[in-house]
mmCIF file of N, CA and C in Angstrom:
data_model
loop_
_atom_site.group_PDB
_atom_site.id
_atom_site.type_symbol
_atom_site.label_atom_id
_atom_site.label_comp_id
_atom_site.label_asym_id
_atom_site.label_seq_id
_atom_site.Cartn_x
_atom_site.Cartn_y
_atom_site.Cartn_z
ATOM 1 N N MET A 1 1.643 -0.817 10.396
ATOM 2 C CA MET A 1 0.917 1.281 10.425
ATOM 3 C C MET A 1 0.245 0.353 11.395
ATOM 4 N N VAL A 2 -0.586 1.092 12.205
ATOM 5 C CA VAL A 2 -1.022 0.979 13.702
ATOM 6 C C VAL A 2 -2.095 1.754 13.340
ATOM 7 N N LYS A 3 -3.473 1.068 13.650
ATOM 8 C CA LYS A 3 -4.363 1.303 13.769
ATOM 9 C C LYS A 3 -5.001 2.540 13.472
ATOM 10 N N GLY A 4 -5.607 2.426 12.590
ATOM 11 C CA GLY A 4 -5.794 4.731 12.509
ATOM 12 C C GLY A 4 -5.006 4.820 11.652
ATOM 13 N N TRP A 5 -4.091 4.648 11.941
ATOM 14 C CA TRP A 5 -2.797 5.343 10.460
ATOM 15 C C TRP A 5 -3.345 5.471 8.929
ATOM 16 N N ALA A 6 -3.463 6.486 8.781
ATOM 17 C CA ALA A 6 -3.579 7.130 7.226
ATOM 18 C C ALA A 6 -2.685 7.521 6.508
ATOM 19 N N GLY A 7 -1.986 6.732 5.231
ATOM 20 C CA GLY A 7 -1.561 8.076 4.060
ATOM 21 C C GLY A 7 -2.354 8.386 3.170
ATOM 22 N N ALA A 8 -1.666 10.265 3.323
ATOM 23 C CA ALA A 8 -2.088 10.942 1.777
ATOM 24 C C ALA A 8 -2.988 10.283 0.267
ATOM 25 N N MET A 9 -3.335 10.712 0.203
ATOM 26 C CA MET A 9 -3.271 9.901 -1.578
ATOM 27 C C MET A 9 -2.245 11.119 -2.180
ATOM 28 N N HIS A 10 -1.595 9.651 -3.017
ATOM 29 C CA HIS A 10 -0.338 9.978 -3.583
ATOM 30 C C HIS A 10 0.114 9.050 -5.137
ATOM 31 N N SER A 11 1.529 10.107 -5.301
ATOM 32 C CA SER A 11 1.142 8.482 -6.466
ATOM 33 C C SER A 11 3.191 8.765 -6.441
ATOM 34 N N HIS A 12 3.994 8.293 -7.297
ATOM 35 C CA HIS A 12 5.188 7.714 -7.349
ATOM 36 C C HIS A 12 5.112 7.450 -9.036
ATOM 37 N N PRO A 13 6.682 7.201 -9.293
ATOM 38 C CA PRO A 13 7.233 7.009 -10.506
ATOM 39 C C PRO A 13 7.303 5.416 -10.596
ATOM 40 N N HIS A 14 7.085 5.031 -9.270
ATOM 41 C CA HIS A 14 7.470 3.266 -9.080
ATOM 42 C C HIS A 14 6.763 2.582 -9.254
ATOM 43 N N ASP A 15 6.481 1.219 -9.789
ATOM 44 C CA ASP A 15 4.888 0.550 -9.337
ATOM 45 C C ASP A 15 5.652 0.346 -8.266
ATOM 46 N N GLN A 16 4.369 -0.865 -7.403
ATOM 47 C CA GLN A 16 4.210 -1.133 -6.665
ATOM 48 C C GLN A 16 2.734 -2.298 -6.148
ATOM 49 N N ILE A 17 4.047 -3.078 -5.603
ATOM 50 C CA ILE A 17 3.759 -4.375 -4.856
ATOM 51 C C ILE A 17 3.410 -4.223 -3.530
ATOM 52 N N VAL A 18 2.128 -4.665 -3.252
ATOM 53 C CA VAL A 18 2.165 -5.002 -1.660
ATOM 54 C C VAL A 18 2.113 -6.047 -1.170
ATOM 55 N N TYR A 19 1.750 -6.915 -0.147
ATOM 56 C CA TYR A 19 1.739 -7.982 0.874
ATOM 57 C C TYR A 19 1.378 -7.717 1.707
ATOM 58 N N VAL A 20 0.430 -7.713 2.501
ATOM 59 C CA VAL A 20 -0.225 -7.782 3.463
ATOM 60 C C VAL A 20 0.353 -8.966 4.727
ATOM 61 N N VAL A 21 1.051 -9.301 5.639
ATOM 62 C CA VAL A 21 1.715 -10.012 6.333
ATOM 63 C C VAL A 21 0.657 -9.912 7.418
ATOM 64 N N ARG A 22 -0.379 -9.570 8.360
ATOM 65 C CA ARG A 22 -0.362 -9.159 8.943
ATOM 66 C C ARG A 22 -1.773 -7.876 9.084
ATOM 67 N N GLY A 23 -3.250 -7.783 9.873
ATOM 68 C CA GLY A 23 -3.465 -7.094 9.747
ATOM 69 C C GLY A 23 -5.231 -6.954 8.624
ATOM 70 N N HIS A 24 -5.575 -4.949 8.608
ATOM 71 C CA HIS A 24 -7.001 -4.992 7.798
ATOM 72 C C HIS A 24 -6.443 -3.449 7.207
ATOM 73 N N LEU A 25 -6.426 -3.997 6.318
ATOM 74 C CA LEU A 25 -6.257 -2.217 5.391
ATOM 75 C C LEU A 25 -7.526 -2.275 4.398
ATOM 76 N N LYS A 26 -7.519 -0.510 4.463
ATOM 77 C CA LYS A 26 -8.639 -0.066 3.004
ATOM 78 C C LYS A 26 -7.446 0.641 2.399
ATOM 79 N N VAL A 27 -7.892 0.774 0.661
ATOM 80 C CA VAL A 27 -6.733 1.069 -0.095
ATOM 81 C C VAL A 27 -7.796 1.738 -0.770
ATOM 82 N N SER A 28 -7.709 3.212 -1.064
ATOM 83 C CA SER A 28 -7.750 3.487 -2.755
ATOM 84 C C SER A 28 -7.251 4.053 -3.677
ATOM 85 N N CYS A 29 -7.867 3.418 -5.168
ATOM 86 C CA CYS A 29 -6.990 3.655 -5.879
ATOM 87 C C CYS A 29 -7.585 4.152 -7.358
ATOM 88 N N GLN A 30 -7.599 5.335 -7.715
ATOM 89 C CA GLN A 30 -8.956 5.560 -9.164
ATOM 90 C C GLN A 30 -10.035 5.250 -8.705
ATOM 91 N N GLY A 31 -10.172 6.020 -8.045
ATOM 92 C CA GLY A 31 -12.175 6.535 -7.275
ATOM 93 C C GLY A 31 -12.195 5.151 -6.837
ATOM 94 N N LYS A 32 -11.749 3.980 -6.547
ATOM 95 C CA LYS A 32 -12.206 3.265 -5.737
ATOM 96 C C LYS A 32 -11.448 2.546 -4.728
ATOM 97 N N SER A 33 -12.264 1.896 -3.508
ATOM 98 C CA SER A 33 -11.994 1.271 -2.349
ATOM 99 C C SER A 33 -12.105 -0.775 -1.998
ATOM 100 N N PHE A 34 -11.343 -0.738 -1.846
ATOM 101 C CA PHE A 34 -11.537 -2.069 -1.233
ATOM 102 C C PHE A 34 -10.175 -2.525 -0.274
ATOM 103 N N GLU A 35 -10.858 -3.754 0.224
ATOM 104 C CA GLU A 35 -10.426 -3.421 1.885
ATOM 105 C C GLU A 35 -9.399 -5.403 1.950
ATOM 106 N N LEU A 36 -8.535 -4.987 2.326
ATOM 107 C CA LEU A 36 -7.935 -5.502 2.016
ATOM 108 C C LEU A 36 -7.083 -6.707 4.004
ATOM 109 N N ARG A 37 -6.363 -7.833 3.451
ATOM 110 C CA ARG A 37 -6.203 -9.120 4.508
ATOM 111 C C ARG A 37 -5.026 -9.663 4.750
ATOM 112 N N ALA A 38 -4.247 -10.473 5.670
ATOM 113 C CA ALA A 38 -3.722 -11.018 5.713
ATOM 114 C C ALA A 38 -3.585 -12.064 4.650
ATOM 115 N N GLY A 39 -2.536 -12.182 4.044
ATOM 116 C CA GLY A 39 -2.542 -12.667 2.061
ATOM 117 C C GLY A 39 -2.833 -12.089 1.021
ATOM 118 N N ASP A 40 -3.237 -10.861 1.342
ATOM 119 C CA ASP A 40 -3.686 -10.042 -0.135
ATOM 120 C C ASP A 40 -2.670 -9.328 -0.259
ATOM 121 N N THR A 41 -2.783 -9.316 -1.991
ATOM 122 C CA THR A 41 -1.775 -8.312 -2.119
ATOM 123 C C THR A 41 -2.238 -7.669 -3.630
ATOM 124 N N PHE A 42 -1.518 -6.655 -4.015
ATOM 125 C CA PHE A 42 -2.606 -5.275 -4.578
ATOM 126 C C PHE A 42 -1.501 -4.850 -5.454
ATOM 127 N N ALA A 43 -0.934 -4.635 -6.426
ATOM 128 C CA ALA A 43 -0.091 -3.562 -7.455
ATOM 129 C C ALA A 43 -0.803 -2.643 -7.967
ATOM 130 N N ILE A 44 -0.016 -1.566 -7.925
ATOM 131 C CA ILE A 44 0.139 0.001 -8.426
ATOM 132 C C ILE A 44 0.988 0.667 -9.243
ATOM 133 N N ARG A 45 0.184 0.761 -10.569
ATOM 134 C CA ARG A 45 1.201 1.207 -12.175
ATOM 135 C C ARG A 45 1.798 2.459 -11.059
ATOM 136 N N GLY A 46 2.940 3.327 -11.589
ATOM 137 C CA GLY A 46 3.390 3.869 -11.050
ATOM 138 C C GLY A 46 2.706 5.133 -11.765
ATOM 139 N N GLY A 47 2.295 6.388 -11.474
ATOM 140 C CA GLY A 47 2.270 7.626 -11.234
ATOM 141 C C GLY A 47 0.303 7.279 -10.677
ATOM 142 N N VAL A 48 0.105 6.496 -10.507
ATOM 143 C CA VAL A 48 -1.144 5.690 -10.487
ATOM 144 C C VAL A 48 -1.686 6.412 -8.551
ATOM 145 N N GLN A 49 -2.874 7.141 -8.875
ATOM 146 C CA GLN A 49 -3.031 8.064 -6.951
ATOM 147 C C GLN A 49 -3.199 6.619 -6.354
ATOM 148 N N HIS A 50 -2.424 6.614 -5.423
ATOM 149 C CA HIS A 50 -3.732 5.734 -4.049
ATOM 150 C C HIS A 50 -3.095 6.113 -2.546
ATOM 151 N N GLY A 51 -3.544 5.744 -1.909
ATOM 152 C CA GLY A 51 -3.940 5.690 -0.353
ATOM 153 C C GLY A 51 -4.498 5.122 0.356
ATOM 154 N N ALA A 52 -4.287 4.434 1.165
ATOM 155 C CA ALA A 52 -4.053 3.590 2.365
ATOM 156 C C ALA A 52 -4.696 4.764 3.623
ATOM 157 N N SER A 53 -5.797 3.375 4.535
ATOM 158 C CA SER A 53 -5.534 3.506 5.941
ATOM 159 C C SER A 53 -5.392 2.518 6.604
ATOM 160 N N ALA A 54 -5.182 2.333 7.903
ATOM 161 C CA ALA A 54 -4.988 0.931 8.663
ATOM 162 C C ALA A 54 -6.182 0.181 9.459
ATOM 163 N N ILE A 55 -7.722 -0.784 9.508
ATOM 164 C CA ILE A 55 -8.430 -1.114 10.098
ATOM 165 C C ILE A 55 -7.736 -1.126 11.668
ATOM 166 N N GLU A 56 -6.304 -2.289 11.306
ATOM 167 C CA GLU A 56 -6.393 -3.022 12.300
ATOM 168 C C GLU A 56 -4.906 -2.688 12.294
ATOM 169 N N ASP A 57 -4.384 -2.972 13.464
ATOM 170 C CA ASP A 57 -2.402 -3.092 13.949
ATOM 171 C C ASP A 57 -2.416 -3.900 12.638
ATOM 172 N N SER A 58 -1.716 -3.228 11.297
ATOM 173 C CA SER A 58 -1.123 -4.190 9.797
ATOM 174 C C SER A 58 0.179 -4.331 9.558
ATOM 175 N N LEU A 59 0.864 -4.760 9.154
ATOM 176 C CA LEU A 59 2.288 -5.511 8.656
ATOM 177 C C LEU A 59 2.340 -5.577 7.369
ATOM 178 N N VAL A 60 3.028 -4.666 6.127
ATOM 179 C CA VAL A 60 3.048 -5.297 5.130
ATOM 180 C C VAL A 60 4.106 -4.439 4.491
ATOM 181 N N ILE A 61 4.669 -5.765 3.702
ATOM 182 C CA ILE A 61 5.561 -5.559 2.765
ATOM 183 C C ILE A 61 5.316 -5.383 1.393
ATOM 184 N N ASP A 62 6.003 -3.974 1.227
ATOM 185 C CA ASP A 62 6.163 -3.016 -0.392
ATOM 186 C C ASP A 62 7.285 -3.281 -0.562
ATOM 187 N N VAL A 63 7.223 -3.777 -1.811
ATOM 188 C CA VAL A 63 8.410 -3.850 -3.473
ATOM 189 C C VAL A 63 8.261 -2.906 -4.347
ATOM 190 N N PHE A 64 9.094 -1.901 -4.394
ATOM 191 C CA PHE A 64 9.078 -0.660 -5.821
ATOM 192 C C PHE A 64 10.295 -1.313 -6.569
ATOM 193 N N THR A 65 9.021 -1.099 -8.514
ATOM 194 C CA THR A 65 9.761 -1.451 -9.805
ATOM 195 C C THR A 65 10.294 -0.458 -10.455
ATOM 196 N N PRO A 66 11.311 0.253 -10.896
ATOM 197 C CA PRO A 66 12.400 -0.146 -10.053
ATOM 198 C C PRO A 66 12.782 0.742 -8.634
ATOM 199 N N CYS A 67 14.063 0.022 -8.195
ATOM 200 C CA CYS A 67 14.670 -0.598 -7.115
ATOM 201 C C CYS A 67 14.187 1.228 -6.839
ATOM 202 N N ARG A 68 14.098 1.458 -4.871
ATOM 203 C CA ARG A 68 13.773 2.932 -4.427
ATOM 204 C C ARG A 68 15.859 2.730 -4.104
ATOM 205 N N VAL A 69 15.766 3.701 -4.052
ATOM 206 C CA VAL A 69 17.295 4.296 -2.881
ATOM 207 C C VAL A 69 16.933 5.010 -2.212
ATOM 208 N N LYS A 70 17.721 4.725 -1.323
ATOM 209 C CA LYS A 70 17.509 6.035 -0.275
ATOM 210 C C LYS A 70 18.615 7.108 -0.717
ATOM 211 N N THR A 71 19.415 7.653 -0.143
ATOM 212 C CA THR A 71 20.330 8.349 -0.427
ATOM 213 C C THR A 71 19.846 8.917 1.278
ATOM 214 N N THR A 72 21.472 9.282 2.123
ATOM 215 C CA THR A 72 21.241 10.526 3.256
ATOM 216 C C THR A 72 22.616 11.153 2.855
#
């Protein structure tokens, strides 16, 4: 995610775990906002509205369960 990137508020049926490899993010979830930096992790239950933005260039690892399957 490049500095200034902003993802729209959304939800999905999958639980999501995010690990911040590097950078600085702002996350909004259930009416609250918090900031994450390298080494931080957060989890979001499926169906919960959330969104994020990049305060700095950032790299994250997203893990979804059950596994998302991409079809082409």
